[in-house]
Short mmCIF file of C-alpha atoms in Angstrom, two decimals:
data_model
loop_
_atom_site.label_atom_id
_atom_site.label_comp_id
_atom_site.label_asym_id
_atom_site.label_seq_id
_atom_site.Cartn_x
_atom_site.Cartn_y
_atom_site.Cartn_z
CA UNK R 1047 22.59 49.06 187.94
CA UNK R 1048 20.04 51.45 189.39
CA UNK R 1049 17.65 53.09 186.94
CA UNK R 1050 18.97 56.46 188.06
CA UNK R 1051 22.70 56.97 188.62
CA UNK R 1052 23.69 60.45 189.78
CA UNK R 1053 26.95 61.81 188.37
CA UNK R 1054 28.12 65.49 188.06
CA UNK R 1055 25.49 68.13 188.92
CA UNK R 1056 22.61 68.21 186.47
CA UNK R 1057 23.75 65.06 184.68
CA UNK R 1058 21.96 61.75 185.19
CA UNK R 1059 22.25 58.31 183.62
CA UNK R 1060 19.33 55.92 183.49
CA UNK R 1061 17.87 53.04 181.49
CA UNK R 1062 16.11 54.02 178.27
CA UNK R 1063 12.46 53.33 177.62
CA UNK R 1064 11.54 51.48 174.43
CA UNK R 1065 10.54 54.79 172.81
CA UNK R 1066 13.91 56.32 173.63
CA UNK R 1067 15.65 53.60 171.63
CA UNK R 1068 14.06 55.28 168.61
CA UNK R 1069 15.97 58.42 169.59
CA UNK R 1070 19.24 56.48 169.77
CA UNK R 1071 18.60 55.06 166.32
CA UNK R 1072 17.80 58.53 165.00
CA UNK R 1073 21.10 59.81 166.34
CA UNK R 1074 22.87 56.81 164.78
CA UNK R 1075 21.30 57.71 161.44
CA UNK R 1076 22.56 61.29 161.84
CA UNK R 1077 26.06 59.91 162.40
CA UNK R 1078 25.81 58.10 159.06
CA UNK R 1079 25.54 54.60 160.56
CA UNK R 1080 22.48 53.76 158.43
CA UNK R 1081 20.42 51.66 160.88
CA UNK R 1082 17.52 49.49 159.78
CA UNK R 1083 14.09 51.09 159.72
CA UNK R 1084 12.65 48.48 162.06
CA UNK R 1085 15.66 47.57 164.21
CA UNK R 1086 14.42 49.12 167.46
CA UNK R 1087 11.99 46.39 168.49
CA UNK R 1088 14.60 43.69 167.86
CA UNK R 1089 17.23 45.57 169.84
CA UNK R 1090 14.86 46.09 172.76
CA UNK R 1091 13.91 42.40 172.76
CA UNK R 1092 17.59 41.44 173.14
CA UNK R 1093 17.82 43.19 176.53
CA UNK R 1094 15.18 45.71 177.66
CA UNK R 1095 17.56 46.99 180.37
CA UNK R 1096 20.62 47.27 178.14
CA UNK R 1097 20.14 50.77 176.72
CA UNK R 1098 21.34 53.77 178.73
CA UNK R 1099 20.77 57.47 178.23
CA UNK R 1100 22.64 60.43 179.70
CA UNK R 1101 20.62 63.57 180.39
CA UNK R 1102 21.67 67.07 181.30
CA UNK R 1103 18.86 68.83 183.14
CA UNK R 1104 16.45 66.19 181.79
CA UNK R 1105 17.55 66.73 178.17
CA UNK R 1106 19.13 63.73 176.39
CA UNK R 1107 22.76 64.33 175.43
CA UNK R 1108 24.30 60.83 175.20
CA UNK R 1109 23.36 57.21 174.49
CA UNK R 1110 24.95 53.78 174.71
CA UNK R 1111 23.79 50.17 174.51
CA UNK R 1112 25.19 47.45 176.76
CA UNK R 1113 23.28 44.32 175.90
CA UNK R 1114 23.54 41.14 177.96
CA UNK R 1115 23.49 37.78 176.17
CA UNK R 1116 23.12 34.68 178.32
CA UNK R 1117 25.32 34.60 181.42
CA UNK R 1118 28.73 35.30 179.92
CA UNK R 1119 28.67 37.80 177.04
CA UNK R 1120 27.78 41.43 176.45
CA UNK R 1121 28.00 43.82 173.53
CA UNK R 1122 28.37 47.61 173.45
CA UNK R 1123 27.02 49.88 170.73
CA UNK R 1124 25.18 53.15 170.08
CA UNK R 1125 27.89 55.11 171.90
CA UNK R 1126 26.95 58.64 170.85
CA UNK R 1127 27.38 62.01 172.56
CA UNK R 1128 25.81 65.13 171.08
CA UNK R 1129 28.56 67.16 169.46
CA UNK R 1130 28.32 70.19 171.78
CA UNK R 1131 28.82 67.96 174.84
CA UNK R 1132 31.80 65.96 173.61
CA UNK R 1133 35.13 66.09 175.39
CA UNK R 1134 33.58 67.12 178.73
CA UNK R 1135 33.39 63.75 180.43
CA UNK R 1136 29.70 63.03 179.87
CA UNK R 1137 30.39 60.21 177.45
CA UNK R 1138 33.04 58.73 179.73
CA UNK R 1139 30.58 58.58 182.62
CA UNK R 1140 28.06 56.81 180.39
CA UNK R 1141 30.75 54.45 179.08
CA UNK R 1142 31.66 53.45 182.62
CA UNK R 1143 27.99 52.87 183.48
CA UNK R 1144 27.74 50.51 180.49
CA UNK R 1145 30.86 48.61 181.56
CA UNK R 1146 29.52 48.34 185.09
CA UNK R 1147 26.24 46.89 183.79
CA UNK R 1148 28.22 44.22 181.90
CA UNK R 1149 30.73 43.56 184.69
CA UNK R 1150 32.01 39.99 184.86
CA UNK R 1151 31.29 39.24 181.20
CA UNK R 1152 33.39 39.08 178.09
CA UNK R 1153 32.38 42.28 176.26
CA UNK R 1154 32.52 42.84 172.52
CA UNK R 1155 32.10 45.90 170.34
CA UNK R 1156 32.49 47.12 166.78
CA UNK R 1157 34.20 50.47 167.21
CA UNK R 1158 35.41 53.00 164.69
CA UNK R 1159 39.06 52.34 163.99
CA UNK R 1160 40.11 55.82 165.19
CA UNK R 1161 38.86 55.00 168.70
CA UNK R 1162 40.78 51.74 169.08
CA UNK R 1163 43.36 53.23 171.44
CA UNK R 1164 40.65 54.63 173.72
CA UNK R 1165 38.90 51.26 173.87
CA UNK R 1166 42.21 49.59 174.67
CA UNK R 1167 42.46 51.77 177.79
CA UNK R 1168 39.31 50.02 179.02
CA UNK R 1169 40.77 46.58 178.39
CA UNK R 1170 39.52 45.88 174.88
CA UNK R 1171 41.79 43.98 172.50
CA UNK R 1172 41.60 43.98 168.70
CA UNK R 1173 40.39 40.68 167.24
CA UNK R 1174 39.99 41.66 163.57
CA UNK R 1175 38.42 44.22 161.28
CA UNK R 1176 34.88 44.10 159.94
CA UNK R 1177 34.52 45.70 156.53
CA UNK R 1178 31.34 47.20 155.09
CA UNK R 1179 30.88 46.80 151.35
CA UNK R 1180 28.32 48.63 149.25
CA UNK R 1181 26.82 47.25 146.05
CA UNK R 1182 23.60 47.32 144.08
CA UNK R 1183 20.47 45.20 144.38
CA UNK R 1184 18.91 43.17 141.61
CA UNK R 1185 20.46 40.57 139.35
CA UNK R 1186 19.34 37.07 138.54
CA UNK R 1187 17.78 34.86 141.19
CA UNK R 1188 19.72 31.56 141.25
CA UNK R 1189 16.39 29.72 141.79
CA UNK R 1190 18.27 27.02 143.65
CA UNK R 1191 16.02 24.13 144.63
CA UNK R 1192 17.43 24.04 148.17
CA UNK R 1193 16.54 27.66 149.00
CA UNK R 1194 13.51 28.07 151.24
CA UNK R 1195 11.86 30.82 153.23
CA UNK R 1196 13.49 30.74 156.66
CA UNK R 1197 10.04 30.83 158.24
CA UNK R 1198 9.53 27.29 156.93
CA UNK R 1199 12.36 26.03 159.14
CA UNK R 1200 11.41 25.29 162.78
CA UNK R 1201 12.77 28.14 164.88
CA UNK R 1202 14.66 25.79 167.18
CA UNK R 1203 16.62 24.53 164.16
CA UNK R 1204 17.52 28.08 163.13
CA UNK R 1205 18.48 28.91 166.70
CA UNK R 1206 20.66 25.82 166.91
CA UNK R 1207 22.41 26.70 163.65
CA UNK R 1208 22.93 30.31 164.76
CA UNK R 1209 24.47 29.24 168.05
CA UNK R 1210 27.79 28.40 166.40
CA UNK R 1211 28.18 31.97 165.17
CA UNK R 1212 27.59 33.90 168.38
CA UNK R 1213 29.20 33.64 171.83
CA UNK R 1214 25.86 33.12 173.62
CA UNK R 1215 22.27 32.25 172.77
CA UNK R 1216 20.14 35.15 171.47
CA UNK R 1217 16.69 33.64 171.05
CA UNK R 1218 14.58 36.71 171.81
CA UNK R 1219 16.57 38.86 169.46
CA UNK R 1220 16.41 36.34 166.60
CA UNK R 1221 12.64 35.84 166.88
CA UNK R 1222 12.14 39.58 166.47
CA UNK R 1223 14.90 40.07 163.89
CA UNK R 1224 13.51 37.54 161.42
CA UNK R 1225 10.03 39.07 161.66
CA UNK R 1226 10.95 42.63 160.75
CA UNK R 1227 8.71 44.28 158.16
CA UNK R 1228 10.23 44.81 154.70
CA UNK R 1229 12.77 42.06 155.19
CA UNK R 1230 13.49 38.73 153.52
CA UNK R 1231 15.04 35.77 155.35
CA UNK R 1232 16.12 32.69 153.40
CA UNK R 1233 17.66 29.37 154.33
CA UNK R 1234 19.45 26.78 152.25
CA UNK R 1235 19.22 23.04 152.91
CA UNK R 1236 21.58 20.12 152.37
CA UNK R 1237 20.34 16.60 152.98
CA UNK R 1238 17.28 18.10 154.62
CA UNK R 1239 19.26 20.12 157.16
CA UNK R 1240 19.92 23.84 157.38
CA UNK R 1241 23.33 24.58 155.84
CA UNK R 1242 23.12 28.36 155.81
CA UNK R 1243 20.81 31.30 156.13
CA UNK R 1244 20.71 35.02 155.39
CA UNK R 1245 18.49 38.04 155.78
CA UNK R 1246 18.15 41.37 153.99
CA UNK R 1247 16.32 44.28 155.61
CA UNK R 1248 15.39 47.82 154.67
CA UNK R 1249 17.57 50.61 156.13
CA UNK R 1250 17.61 54.40 156.06
CA UNK R 1251 19.58 54.07 152.85
CA UNK R 1252 19.03 50.94 150.81
CA UNK R 1253 19.24 47.47 152.38
CA UNK R 1254 21.65 45.49 154.52
CA UNK R 1255 22.35 41.79 154.28
CA UNK R 1256 22.97 40.37 157.71
CA UNK R 1257 23.45 37.84 158.95
CA UNK R 1258 24.85 35.69 156.15
CA UNK R 1259 26.06 32.32 157.42
CA UNK R 1260 26.82 29.23 155.35
CA UNK R 1261 28.70 25.95 155.62
CA UNK R 1262 30.48 26.47 152.30
CA UNK R 1263 31.35 29.49 150.11
CA UNK R 1264 29.16 28.34 147.22
CA UNK R 1265 26.14 28.20 149.53
CA UNK R 1266 26.88 31.70 150.79
CA UNK R 1267 27.06 32.94 147.21
CA UNK R 1268 23.71 31.35 146.33
CA UNK R 1269 22.07 32.97 149.35
CA UNK R 1270 23.70 36.31 148.60
CA UNK R 1271 22.45 36.30 145.01
CA UNK R 1272 18.97 35.20 146.04
CA UNK R 1273 18.67 37.94 148.65
CA UNK R 1274 19.87 40.79 146.49
CA UNK R 1275 17.81 39.65 143.51
CA UNK R 1276 14.59 39.95 145.50
CA UNK R 1277 15.06 43.68 146.03
CA UNK R 1278 14.10 46.09 143.25
CA UNK R 1279 17.12 46.69 140.99
CA UNK R 1280 19.36 49.67 141.58
CA UNK R 1281 19.02 50.05 145.35
CA UNK R 1282 22.15 50.30 147.52
CA UNK R 1283 22.89 47.09 149.42
CA UNK R 1284 25.45 46.59 152.16
CA UNK R 1285 27.33 43.55 153.46
CA UNK R 1286 29.50 43.64 156.60
CA UNK R 1287 32.30 41.11 156.26
CA UNK R 1288 34.84 39.88 158.83
CA UNK R 1289 38.19 40.51 157.15
CA UNK R 1290 39.73 37.16 158.20
CA UNK R 1291 37.19 35.44 155.93
CA UNK R 1292 38.95 36.20 152.66
CA UNK R 1293 36.39 34.12 150.76
CA UNK R 1294 33.72 36.54 151.99
CA UNK R 1295 35.87 39.48 150.91
CA UNK R 1296 36.22 37.84 147.50
CA UNK R 1297 32.44 37.36 147.30
CA UNK R 1298 31.90 41.09 147.84
CA UNK R 1299 34.54 42.16 145.34
CA UNK R 1300 33.42 39.63 142.74
CA UNK R 1301 30.06 41.38 142.62
CA UNK R 1302 31.62 44.84 142.33
CA UNK R 1303 30.93 45.92 145.89
CA UNK R 1304 33.19 48.67 147.21
CA UNK R 1305 34.62 49.21 150.66
CA UNK R 1306 32.86 52.13 152.37
CA UNK R 1307 33.45 51.67 156.11
CA UNK R 1308 35.27 49.50 158.60
CA UNK R 1309 35.15 48.74 162.31
CA UNK R 1310 37.46 47.21 164.87
CA UNK R 1311 35.92 44.09 166.44
CA UNK R 1312 37.31 44.06 169.96
CA UNK R 1313 36.78 42.02 173.13
CA UNK R 1314 37.73 42.41 176.78
CA UNK R 1315 38.25 38.68 177.33
CA UNK R 1316 39.24 35.69 175.25
CA UNK R 1317 38.30 35.97 171.60
CA UNK R 1318 35.22 33.78 171.03
CA UNK R 1319 35.96 30.66 169.00
CA UNK R 1320 33.65 31.49 166.09
CA UNK R 1321 33.80 29.80 162.65
CA UNK R 1322 34.73 32.97 160.76
CA UNK R 1323 35.28 30.93 157.58
CA UNK R 1324 31.51 30.30 157.59
CA UNK R 1325 30.55 33.83 158.65
CA UNK R 1326 30.04 35.85 155.45
CA UNK R 1327 27.95 38.70 156.86
CA UNK R 1328 27.76 40.19 160.37
CA UNK R 1329 24.26 40.48 161.84
CA UNK R 1330 24.63 44.06 163.06
CA UNK R 1331 27.48 46.29 164.22
CA UNK R 1332 25.26 47.68 167.00
CA UNK R 1333 24.45 44.39 168.75
CA UNK R 1334 26.94 41.97 167.25
#
């Protein structure tokens, strides 16, 4: 799409600059979405053209992300309109601009459940719920001999492992994501090969674990315990779990995590054939 798309008088839609992504994240924090402190660079690296801003008389009033992955997939997030401008069509114009940018792709999103019917009007279909659980950091480190720092694994091996869990490749995003400050990324090996990995990162409130992928539930549990044990005790931690993976739900409840939020994972096209039984923690609701 053009950098500048004229809509009703005084209202314009254009691509965000990198600095303006900080504004979108600030708005997300104000909405209670609890983004990571250092997410912006990773988000920008995923698609520098995939963040749109709506301005009224050059003042920002709405944001949305529409990130392209590969040639076939896109993901929408950061759909926020300032409260005094809601219900007047500004958000709808921005929404349509995002859909136009991702035209021809299967598009995913994690939307608030209350907005499901509105998303359905744009062709989105419910795949399943993602559930956010909140717990507490600390506990004993399992000190499992197969756990290693993810940075010790060649990136191409991590990228290859990740590919099963996402509809398209996301190399640029992953390189930035794993190198965030105040984060810990761990892998677990079996027979010398990567059999799971997870990351925990600092957020506005506490820490989020995501992603958390593993070939078997016991490996996911080891990674989960290792990650939360390496954060000072007593901090809030969050894990976003796809509800169809009941083993992941059981992992959260076993460690006294409580349900605090949920989203509707929706797609416009065929539901991606992802191994949800091995997906114990979503990477991020904003970018998938």
